[in-house]
CSV table of C-alpha atoms and ligand atoms in Angstrom, one decimal:
chain,number,residue,atom,x,y,z
L,1,MET,CA,-100.0,151.6,79.6
L,2,LYS,CA,-99.7,148.8,82.0
L,3,ALA,CA,-97.5,146.2,81.5
L,4,TYR,CA,-99.7,143.0,80.1
L,5,GLU,CA,-100.9,145.4,77.6
L,6,ARG,CA,-97.6,145.8,76.1
L,7,LEU,CA,-97.2,142.0,76.7
L,8,LEU,CA,-100.2,141.5,74.8
L,9,LYS,CA,-99.1,143.4,71.9
L,10,TYR,CA,-95.5,142.0,71.8
L,11,VAL,CA,-96.6,138.0,71.9
L,12,LYS,CA,-98.3,139.0,68.4
L,13,VAL,CA,-94.8,139.4,66.8
L,14,HIS,CA,-93.5,136.0,65.5
L,15,THR,CA,-89.8,136.1,66.9
L,16,THR,CA,-89.1,132.4,67.4
L,17,SER,CA,-85.5,131.8,67.5
L,18,ASP,CA,-83.5,129.0,65.5
L,19,GLU,CA,-80.4,126.7,66.4
L,20,SER,CA,-79.8,125.3,63.4
L,21,SER,CA,-79.3,129.4,61.7
L,22,GLU,CA,-75.9,130.7,61.3
L,23,THR,CA,-77.1,134.1,60.5
L,24,ILE,CA,-77.0,137.1,63.2
L,25,PRO,CA,-79.7,137.0,64.6
L,26,THR,CA,-80.7,133.5,63.8
L,27,THR,CA,-84.1,134.7,62.2
L,28,LYS,CA,-84.7,137.6,60.4
L,29,ARG,CA,-88.2,138.0,61.8
L,30,GLN,CA,-86.6,139.3,65.5
L,31,PHE,CA,-85.8,142.7,63.7
L,32,ASP,CA,-89.9,142.9,63.5
L,33,LEU,CA,-90.3,143.4,67.3
L,34,ALA,CA,-86.7,145.4,67.2
L,35,ASN,CA,-88.2,147.9,65.1
L,36,ILE,CA,-91.3,148.1,66.9
L,37,LEU,CA,-89.6,148.5,70.5
L,38,VAL,CA,-87.5,151.3,68.8
L,39,GLU,CA,-90.4,153.1,67.7
L,40,GLU,CA,-92.0,152.5,71.2
L,41,MET,CA,-89.0,153.6,73.2
L,42,LYS,CA,-88.6,157.0,70.9
L,43,GLU,CA,-92.3,158.1,71.9
L,44,LEU,CA,-91.4,157.5,75.8
L,45,GLY,CA,-88.9,159.8,75.5
L,46,ILE,CA,-86.2,157.3,75.8
L,47,GLU,CA,-82.9,158.6,74.2
L,48,GLY,CA,-79.9,157.2,72.1
L,49,VAL,CA,-82.4,154.7,70.5
L,50,ARG,CA,-81.0,152.4,67.8
L,51,VAL,CA,-81.5,149.1,66.8
L,52,ASP,CA,-77.7,147.4,65.5
L,53,ASP,CA,-77.2,145.0,62.0
L,54,LYS,CA,-77.3,141.9,64.7
L,55,CYS,CA,-80.6,143.2,66.1
L,56,TYR,CA,-79.8,144.3,69.4
L,57,VAL,CA,-81.8,147.1,70.5
L,58,TYR,CA,-80.5,149.8,73.1
L,59,GLY,CA,-81.0,153.4,74.7
L,60,TYR,CA,-81.0,155.0,77.9
L,61,ILE,CA,-82.8,157.8,80.4
L,62,PRO,CA,-80.4,160.1,81.4
L,63,ALA,CA,-80.0,160.5,85.4
L,64,THR,CA,-82.3,162.9,87.0
L,65,LYS,CA,-80.6,166.2,87.4
L,66,GLY,CA,-78.1,166.0,90.6
L,67,TYR,CA,-78.2,162.2,90.5
L,68,GLU,CA,-75.5,161.9,87.7
L,69,THR,CA,-72.9,160.4,90.4
L,70,LYS,CA,-75.7,157.2,91.1
L,71,PRO,CA,-74.8,154.4,89.8
L,72,SER,CA,-76.1,153.5,85.9
L,73,ILE,CA,-78.4,150.5,86.0
L,74,GLY,CA,-78.9,148.4,83.1
L,75,LEU,CA,-82.2,146.2,82.6
L,76,ILE,CA,-81.8,143.5,80.0
L,77,ALA,CA,-84.7,141.1,78.3
L,78,HIS,CA,-84.4,139.2,75.2
L,79,MET,CA,-86.6,139.3,72.3
L,80,ASP,CA,-86.8,136.0,70.8
L,81,THR,CA,-89.1,132.9,72.0
L,82,ALA,CA,-88.1,129.3,72.5
L,83,PRO,CA,-87.5,127.0,69.1
L,84,SER,CA,-89.2,124.4,71.4
L,85,ALA,CA,-92.8,125.2,70.4
L,86,SER,CA,-94.5,127.7,67.6
L,87,GLY,CA,-94.5,131.3,68.6
L,88,LYS,CA,-96.4,132.2,65.3
L,89,GLY,CA,-100.3,133.4,65.5
L,90,VAL,CA,-100.3,133.8,69.5
L,91,ASN,CA,-103.9,133.9,70.6
L,92,PRO,CA,-103.9,134.3,74.2
L,93,GLN,CA,-106.8,134.1,76.6
L,94,VAL,CA,-107.0,136.4,79.3
L,95,ILE,CA,-109.5,135.3,82.0
L,96,GLU,CA,-110.4,138.0,84.7
L,97,ASN,CA,-110.9,136.7,88.5
L,98,TYR,CA,-109.5,133.6,87.3
L,99,ASN,CA,-111.0,131.0,89.8
L,100,GLY,CA,-107.8,128.7,90.5
L,101,GLU,CA,-109.1,125.7,88.7
L,102,ASP,CA,-108.2,123.9,85.1
L,103,VAL,CA,-108.1,125.8,82.4
L,104,LEU,CA,-109.5,125.0,78.8
L,105,LEU,CA,-107.5,125.9,76.1
L,106,LYS,CA,-109.6,126.8,73.4
L,107,GLY,CA,-107.5,126.3,70.5
L,108,ASP,CA,-106.6,122.4,70.6
L,109,ASN,CA,-109.4,121.8,73.4
L,110,SER,CA,-106.4,120.8,75.9
L,111,VAL,CA,-106.5,121.4,79.6
L,112,LEU,CA,-104.1,123.5,81.6
L,113,SER,CA,-104.3,121.4,84.8
L,114,VAL,CA,-104.0,122.5,88.1
L,115,GLU,CA,-102.5,118.5,88.9
L,116,LYS,CA,-99.5,119.6,86.7
L,117,PHE,CA,-99.3,123.0,87.2
L,118,PRO,CA,-99.8,123.5,91.0
L,119,ASN,CA,-99.2,127.1,91.4
L,120,LEU,CA,-102.2,128.0,89.9
L,121,LYS,CA,-103.7,127.5,92.8
L,122,GLU,CA,-101.9,130.7,93.9
L,123,LEU,CA,-103.0,132.6,91.3
L,124,LYS,CA,-106.7,132.3,92.0
L,125,GLY,CA,-108.7,136.2,92.0
L,126,ARG,CA,-105.8,137.4,89.5
L,127,THR,CA,-106.3,138.0,86.0
L,128,LEU,CA,-104.5,135.1,84.2
L,129,ILE,CA,-102.7,134.9,80.8
L,130,THR,CA,-102.6,131.7,78.7
L,131,THR,CA,-102.0,130.2,75.6
L,132,ASP,CA,-104.4,128.8,73.3
L,133,GLY,CA,-103.1,125.5,73.3
L,134,THR,CA,-101.4,126.1,69.7
L,135,THR,CA,-98.4,128.2,70.8
L,136,LEU,CA,-96.5,128.9,73.2
L,137,LEU,CA,-97.4,132.4,75.0
L,138,GLY,CA,-93.7,134.2,74.7
L,139,ALA,CA,-94.3,135.7,78.0
L,140,ASP,CA,-90.6,134.4,78.2
L,141,ASP,CA,-89.5,137.0,77.7
L,142,LYS,CA,-91.6,139.7,76.1
L,143,ALA,CA,-92.9,139.8,79.8
L,144,GLY,CA,-89.4,141.0,80.6
L,145,ILE,CA,-89.2,144.0,77.9
L,146,ALA,CA,-93.4,144.9,78.7
L,147,GLU,CA,-92.0,145.3,82.5
L,148,ILE,CA,-88.8,147.5,81.4
L,149,LEU,CA,-90.9,149.9,79.1
L,150,THR,CA,-93.5,150.1,81.9
L,151,VAL,CA,-90.4,150.9,84.1
L,152,CYS,CA,-89.6,153.6,81.8
L,153,GLU,CA,-93.0,154.7,81.4
L,154,ILE,CA,-93.5,155.2,85.3
L,155,ILE,CA,-90.4,156.6,85.9
L,156,LEU,CA,-90.6,159.0,83.1
L,157,THR,CA,-94.1,160.7,83.6
L,158,GLU,CA,-94.0,160.5,87.6
L,159,ASN,CA,-90.9,162.2,87.6
L,160,ILE,CA,-88.7,159.7,89.9
L,161,PRO,CA,-85.5,160.5,90.8
L,162,HIS,CA,-83.3,158.1,89.4
L,163,GLY,CA,-79.7,157.2,88.1
L,164,LYS,CA,-78.9,156.6,84.2
L,165,VAL,CA,-80.8,153.6,82.9
L,166,CYS,CA,-80.2,151.6,80.5
L,167,ILE,CA,-82.6,149.9,78.7
L,168,GLY,CA,-81.0,146.5,76.4
L,169,PHE,CA,-83.1,143.8,74.6
L,170,THR,CA,-81.2,141.0,72.9
L,171,PRO,CA,-82.3,138.3,70.1
L,172,ASP,CA,-81.3,134.9,70.1
L,173,GLU,CA,-81.1,134.2,74.2
L,174,GLU,CA,-83.0,131.2,73.7
L,175,VAL,CA,-80.4,129.6,71.5
L,176,GLY,CA,-77.7,130.5,74.0
L,177,ARG,CA,-76.4,133.5,71.6
L,178,GLY,CA,-78.2,136.3,73.5
L,179,ALA,CA,-75.0,137.9,74.9
L,180,ASP,CA,-72.7,137.2,72.0
L,181,HIS,CA,-72.5,140.9,70.5
L,182,PHE,CA,-73.9,142.7,73.3
L,183,ASP,CA,-72.1,145.8,73.3
L,184,VAL,CA,-71.6,146.3,77.1
L,185,LYS,CA,-68.9,149.4,76.4
L,186,GLY,CA,-71.8,151.1,74.7
L,187,PHE,CA,-74.6,150.1,76.7
L,188,GLY,CA,-73.0,152.2,79.7
L,189,ALA,CA,-74.5,150.6,82.6
L,190,ASP,CA,-72.2,149.7,85.9
L,191,PHE,CA,-74.4,147.1,86.7
L,192,ALA,CA,-77.3,145.4,85.4
L,193,TYR,CA,-80.6,143.0,85.6
L,194,THR,CA,-81.7,140.8,83.3
L,195,ILE,CA,-85.6,140.4,83.8
L,196,ASP,CA,-86.2,137.0,82.3
L,197,GLY,CA,-87.4,134.5,84.9
L,198,GLY,CA,-90.3,133.0,86.7
L,199,ILE,CA,-92.6,133.8,89.8
L,200,GLU,CA,-92.1,137.5,91.3
L,201,GLY,CA,-89.4,137.6,93.7
L,202,GLU,CA,-87.1,135.0,92.1
L,203,ILE,CA,-83.7,136.7,92.0
L,204,SER,CA,-81.0,134.2,90.6
L,205,TYR,CA,-77.4,135.1,90.5
L,206,GLU,CA,-75.8,131.4,90.6
L,207,ASN,CA,-75.6,129.0,87.8
L,208,PHE,CA,-73.7,126.2,86.5
L,209,ASN,CA,-70.2,126.1,84.9
L,210,ALA,CA,-70.9,124.4,81.6
L,211,ALA,CA,-68.9,122.7,79.1
L,212,LYS,CA,-69.4,119.8,76.4
L,213,ALA,CA,-67.3,117.0,75.6
L,214,ILE,CA,-67.2,115.4,72.0
L,215,VAL,CA,-65.8,111.7,72.4
L,216,GLU,CA,-64.6,110.3,69.0
L,217,ILE,CA,-63.8,106.6,69.1
L,218,ASP,CA,-62.2,104.8,66.0
L,219,GLY,CA,-62.9,100.9,66.2
L,220,VAL,CA,-61.0,98.3,64.2
L,221,LEU,CA,-63.5,96.8,61.8
L,222,VAL,CA,-63.1,93.0,60.9
L,223,HIS,CA,-65.5,90.3,59.5
L,224,PRO,CA,-67.1,89.2,62.8
L,225,GLY,CA,-66.2,85.3,62.1
L,226,SER,CA,-62.6,86.2,62.2
L,227,ALA,CA,-62.4,88.8,64.8
L,228,LYS,CA,-61.0,87.2,67.6
L,229,ASN,CA,-58.4,89.2,69.5
L,230,THR,CA,-58.5,91.5,66.2
L,231,MET,CA,-62.1,93.5,66.0
L,232,ILE,CA,-62.4,97.0,68.6
L,233,ASN,CA,-66.1,97.6,68.2
L,234,ALA,CA,-66.5,101.5,69.0
L,235,LEU,CA,-69.6,101.0,70.0
L,236,ASN,CA,-69.0,98.9,73.0
L,237,VAL,CA,-65.7,101.0,73.6
L,238,ALA,CA,-68.4,103.9,73.9
L,239,CYS,CA,-70.6,101.8,76.1
L,240,GLU,CA,-67.3,101.1,78.7
L,241,PHE,CA,-66.8,105.1,78.5
L,242,ASN,CA,-69.8,105.7,79.8
L,243,SER,CA,-70.5,103.1,82.3
L,244,MET,CA,-67.0,104.1,83.8
L,245,LEU,CA,-68.5,107.4,84.3
L,246,PRO,CA,-70.3,107.9,88.0
L,247,GLN,CA,-73.9,106.9,87.6
L,248,THR,CA,-75.3,109.0,90.6
L,249,GLU,CA,-74.0,112.1,88.4
L,250,ARG,CA,-76.8,112.0,85.9
L,251,PRO,CA,-78.8,114.5,85.4
L,252,GLU,CA,-81.9,112.2,86.1
L,253,HIS,CA,-80.4,111.7,89.5
L,254,THR,CA,-79.3,115.1,90.6
L,255,GLU,CA,-81.0,118.9,92.0
L,256,ASN,CA,-80.1,121.9,93.7
L,257,TYR,CA,-76.3,122.5,93.9
L,258,GLU,CA,-75.5,118.7,92.3
L,259,GLY,CA,-73.9,118.6,89.3
L,260,PHE,CA,-73.7,116.2,86.5
L,261,PHE,CA,-72.4,114.4,83.4
L,262,TYR,CA,-75.1,114.1,80.5
L,263,LEU,CA,-75.1,112.2,77.9
L,264,GLU,CA,-76.6,113.8,74.9
L,265,SER,CA,-76.3,111.5,72.3
L,266,LEU,CA,-74.7,108.7,71.1
L,267,ASN,CA,-74.3,107.9,67.5
L,268,GLY,CA,-71.8,105.4,65.6
L,269,ASP,CA,-71.3,101.5,64.3
L,270,THR,CA,-68.8,99.5,64.8
L,271,ALA,CA,-65.7,101.6,63.4
L,272,HIS,CA,-66.4,104.8,64.6
L,273,ALA,CA,-68.7,106.3,67.7
L,274,THR,CA,-69.3,109.8,68.6
L,275,MET,CA,-70.8,110.6,71.9
L,276,LYS,CA,-71.5,114.1,72.9
L,277,PHE,CA,-71.7,115.0,76.6
L,278,LEU,CA,-72.6,118.1,78.8
L,279,ILE,CA,-70.8,118.4,82.2
L,280,ARG,CA,-72.3,121.0,84.7
L,281,ASP,CA,-71.2,121.7,88.3
L,282,HIS,CA,-72.0,124.9,90.2
L,283,SER,CA,-68.8,124.3,91.8
L,284,SER,CA,-65.7,125.2,89.7
L,285,GLU,CA,-63.5,122.6,91.7
L,286,LYS,CA,-66.0,119.9,90.8
L,287,PHE,CA,-66.7,121.4,87.6
L,288,LEU,CA,-62.9,121.2,86.9
L,289,GLU,CA,-62.5,117.4,88.4
L,290,LYS,CA,-65.6,116.3,85.8
L,291,LYS,CA,-63.5,117.8,83.0
L,292,ASP,CA,-60.3,116.3,84.5
L,293,THR,CA,-62.4,112.3,84.9
L,294,LEU,CA,-63.4,112.6,81.1
L,295,ILE,CA,-59.5,113.2,80.1
L,296,HIS,CA,-58.4,110.5,82.6
L,297,LEU,CA,-61.1,107.9,80.7
L,298,GLU,CA,-59.6,108.7,77.5
L,299,LYS,CA,-56.1,107.7,78.8
L,300,ILE,CA,-56.9,104.9,80.6
L,301,LEU,CA,-59.1,103.2,77.2
L,302,ASN,CA,-56.1,104.5,74.9
L,303,GLU,CA,-53.9,102.6,77.3
L,304,LYS,CA,-56.3,99.3,76.8
L,305,TYR,CA,-57.3,99.6,73.2
L,306,GLY,CA,-54.3,101.4,71.4
L,307,GLU,CA,-53.1,104.9,71.0
L,308,ASP,CA,-55.7,107.4,69.2
L,309,THR,CA,-59.1,105.1,69.9
L,310,VAL,CA,-60.2,107.6,72.0
L,311,LYS,CA,-60.3,111.2,71.0
L,312,ILE,CA,-62.0,113.7,73.4
L,313,ASP,CA,-62.2,117.6,72.5
L,314,ILE,CA,-63.9,119.5,75.6
L,315,LYS,CA,-65.2,122.9,75.2
L,316,ASP,CA,-66.3,125.5,78.2
L,317,GLN,CA,-69.9,127.2,77.5
L,318,TYR,CA,-70.7,129.3,80.1
L,319,LYS,CA,-69.4,130.0,84.1
L,320,ASN,CA,-71.2,130.6,86.8
L,321,MET,CA,-71.3,134.3,87.2
L,322,LEU,CA,-71.1,134.0,91.7
L,323,GLU,CA,-67.6,135.2,91.7
L,324,HIS,CA,-68.7,138.2,89.4
L,325,ILE,CA,-71.5,138.7,91.4
L,326,LYS,CA,-69.9,138.5,94.6
L,327,PRO,CA,-67.9,141.7,94.9
L,328,CYS,CA,-71.4,143.3,94.2
L,329,LEU,CA,-74.1,141.7,96.6
L,330,HIS,CA,-75.9,145.3,96.7
L,331,LEU,CA,-77.3,144.0,93.6
L,332,ILE,CA,-78.8,141.2,95.6
L,333,GLU,CA,-79.5,143.3,98.6
L,334,ASN,CA,-81.2,146.1,96.9
L,335,ALA,CA,-83.7,143.6,95.1
L,336,THR,CA,-84.1,141.6,98.1
L,337,GLU,CA,-84.8,145.0,100.3
L,338,ALA,CA,-87.3,146.5,97.4
L,339,MET,CA,-88.9,142.8,97.6
L,340,LYS,CA,-89.9,143.3,101.5
L,341,THR,CA,-91.0,147.0,100.7
L,342,LEU,CA,-93.6,145.6,98.5
L,343,GLY,CA,-94.7,142.7,100.2
L,344,ILE,CA,-92.6,139.9,97.7
L,345,THR,CA,-91.1,137.0,99.1
L,346,PRO,CA,-88.0,136.6,97.8
L,347,VAL,CA,-87.1,132.9,96.0
L,348,ILE,CA,-83.2,132.4,95.7
L,349,GLU,CA,-82.0,129.4,93.9
L,350,PRO,CA,-79.7,128.4,91.9
L,351,ILE,CA,-80.1,128.2,88.2
L,352,ARG,CA,-79.4,124.8,87.0
L,353,GLY,CA,-78.6,126.0,83.6
L,354,GLY,CA,-77.2,128.9,81.9
L,355,THR,CA,-78.2,132.7,81.6
L,356,ASP,CA,-77.0,136.1,79.2
L,357,GLY,CA,-76.6,137.6,82.5
L,358,ALA,CA,-73.6,134.6,83.1
L,359,THR,CA,-72.0,135.6,80.2
L,360,LEU,CA,-72.5,139.7,80.2
L,361,SER,CA,-71.2,138.8,84.1
L,362,TYR,CA,-68.2,137.8,82.6
L,363,ASN,CA,-67.8,140.4,80.2
L,364,GLY,CA,-67.8,143.0,82.7
L,365,LEU,CA,-71.6,143.7,83.1
L,366,PRO,CA,-72.6,142.2,86.6
L,367,CYS,CA,-75.6,140.9,85.8
L,368,PRO,CA,-78.3,139.0,88.4
L,369,ASN,CA,-81.5,137.5,87.1
L,370,LEU,CA,-85.2,138.9,88.2
L,371,GLY,CA,-88.7,136.9,87.5
L,372,THR,CA,-91.2,138.2,85.1
L,373,GLY,CA,-93.9,136.4,86.8
L,374,GLY,CA,-94.0,134.0,84.2
L,375,PHE,CA,-94.9,130.0,84.8
L,376,ALA,CA,-94.6,127.2,82.3
L,377,PHE,CA,-92.1,128.7,79.8
L,378,HIS,CA,-91.1,127.2,76.1
L,379,GLY,CA,-94.5,125.4,75.9
L,380,LYS,CA,-98.2,125.5,75.4
L,381,SER,CA,-98.5,125.6,79.0
L,382,GLU,CA,-96.7,128.9,79.3
L,383,HIS,CA,-98.7,131.5,81.7
L,384,ILE,CA,-98.3,134.5,83.5
L,385,THR,CA,-100.7,136.9,85.6
L,386,VAL,CA,-101.4,140.9,85.0
L,387,GLU,CA,-100.9,141.3,88.5
L,388,GLY,CA,-97.4,139.3,88.9
L,389,MET,CA,-96.2,141.7,86.1
L,390,ASP,CA,-97.6,144.8,87.9
L,391,LEU,CA,-95.1,143.6,91.0
L,392,CYS,CA,-92.2,143.0,88.7
L,393,THR,CA,-92.5,146.3,87.6
L,394,ASN,CA,-93.1,148.2,90.5
L,395,LEU,CA,-90.2,146.0,92.1
L,396,ILE,CA,-87.9,147.3,89.6
L,397,VAL,CA,-89.1,150.9,90.0
L,398,GLU,CA,-88.3,150.1,93.8
L,399,ILE,CA,-84.7,148.8,93.1
L,400,LEU,CA,-84.0,152.0,91.0
L,401,LYS,CA,-85.0,154.0,94.1
L,402,ARG,CA,-82.9,152.5,96.4
L,403,TYR,CA,-79.7,153.0,93.7
L,404,SER,CA,-80.8,156.4,93.8
L,405,LYS,CA,-80.5,157.2,97.1
U,501,ZN,ZN1,-86.1,133.7,78.5
């Protein structure tokens, strides 16, 4: 079976995750796909196939006889789709020999336009898969699952020598919890790749260090007519706090390796205000400096307005995986060499966000990310091509071949 045929099957299963849910997985419906994958994996001849009570799917292909000492490589993708758009009733449009021009999405008569997505021009001549405009596509990350299982089918049916290959499918990646309950030990891989990204040839192994800061401000509320030298307006203190941060270090003014302070929300009244900041930086030194800056502001404002006016609580969210990938740069070298063999141009860019691979890398499983061939994730403009998926599939096979040398 071709990878896109699997994709078209999986996107029919509604697997949207839910940020507001406290359950594991955040939505029960993710088990619907997990159970289908378990059956398919067994049919393919994958061993040790299981889905656990937290909706993580695992399995492995034992090493070819004589290749048992080769590194065991993990392949990981996620089953959920982003809550930012509906993932229910997905009805893809498959356009053969795509002409490189605007595409009418027939479900809501909207247009997937070349002006907005100039990458479409490069896809001319390919078989393009889009949404019908009423949902997202779910190529993020069902394309990753489809490619991984197609790789399994290829190495099992074509008798390609390989080390142990471990397969893992996670729930809840889109709500930042995909790696939380991943059984790294039971998975059994020495190294892994998440297959969860954009264009074929994309390989990422640097991401942000991330923290969130909650700033609570207690004001002093008195009648405004007699407020002189008494009132402390929490909202004004909040504005002052924000104005003391470097204005150029905001998301809207930064790119590439530039970090930022992002004021995500500000709520309150005179008596009390709450601000939520996201702090991001690739450099761990600059990341620490940013956190120190916030603590310094807390101190300065408390000296000005009185102790306990400002209280800040900073929590780390995830870290840059780079320092865990550096000792195993073969993961990057083997991938880029495999790309060259297949005529794919490597696209290496720092991720301005986090990935499950970052958390897994910190939990002892070095795990860069590879593209799936998809574009414009998390909304109705999402699209992918049959050829791009084939390239990504072949790339993974090629990487496994390299690790068996
Ligand atoms: Zn994804």
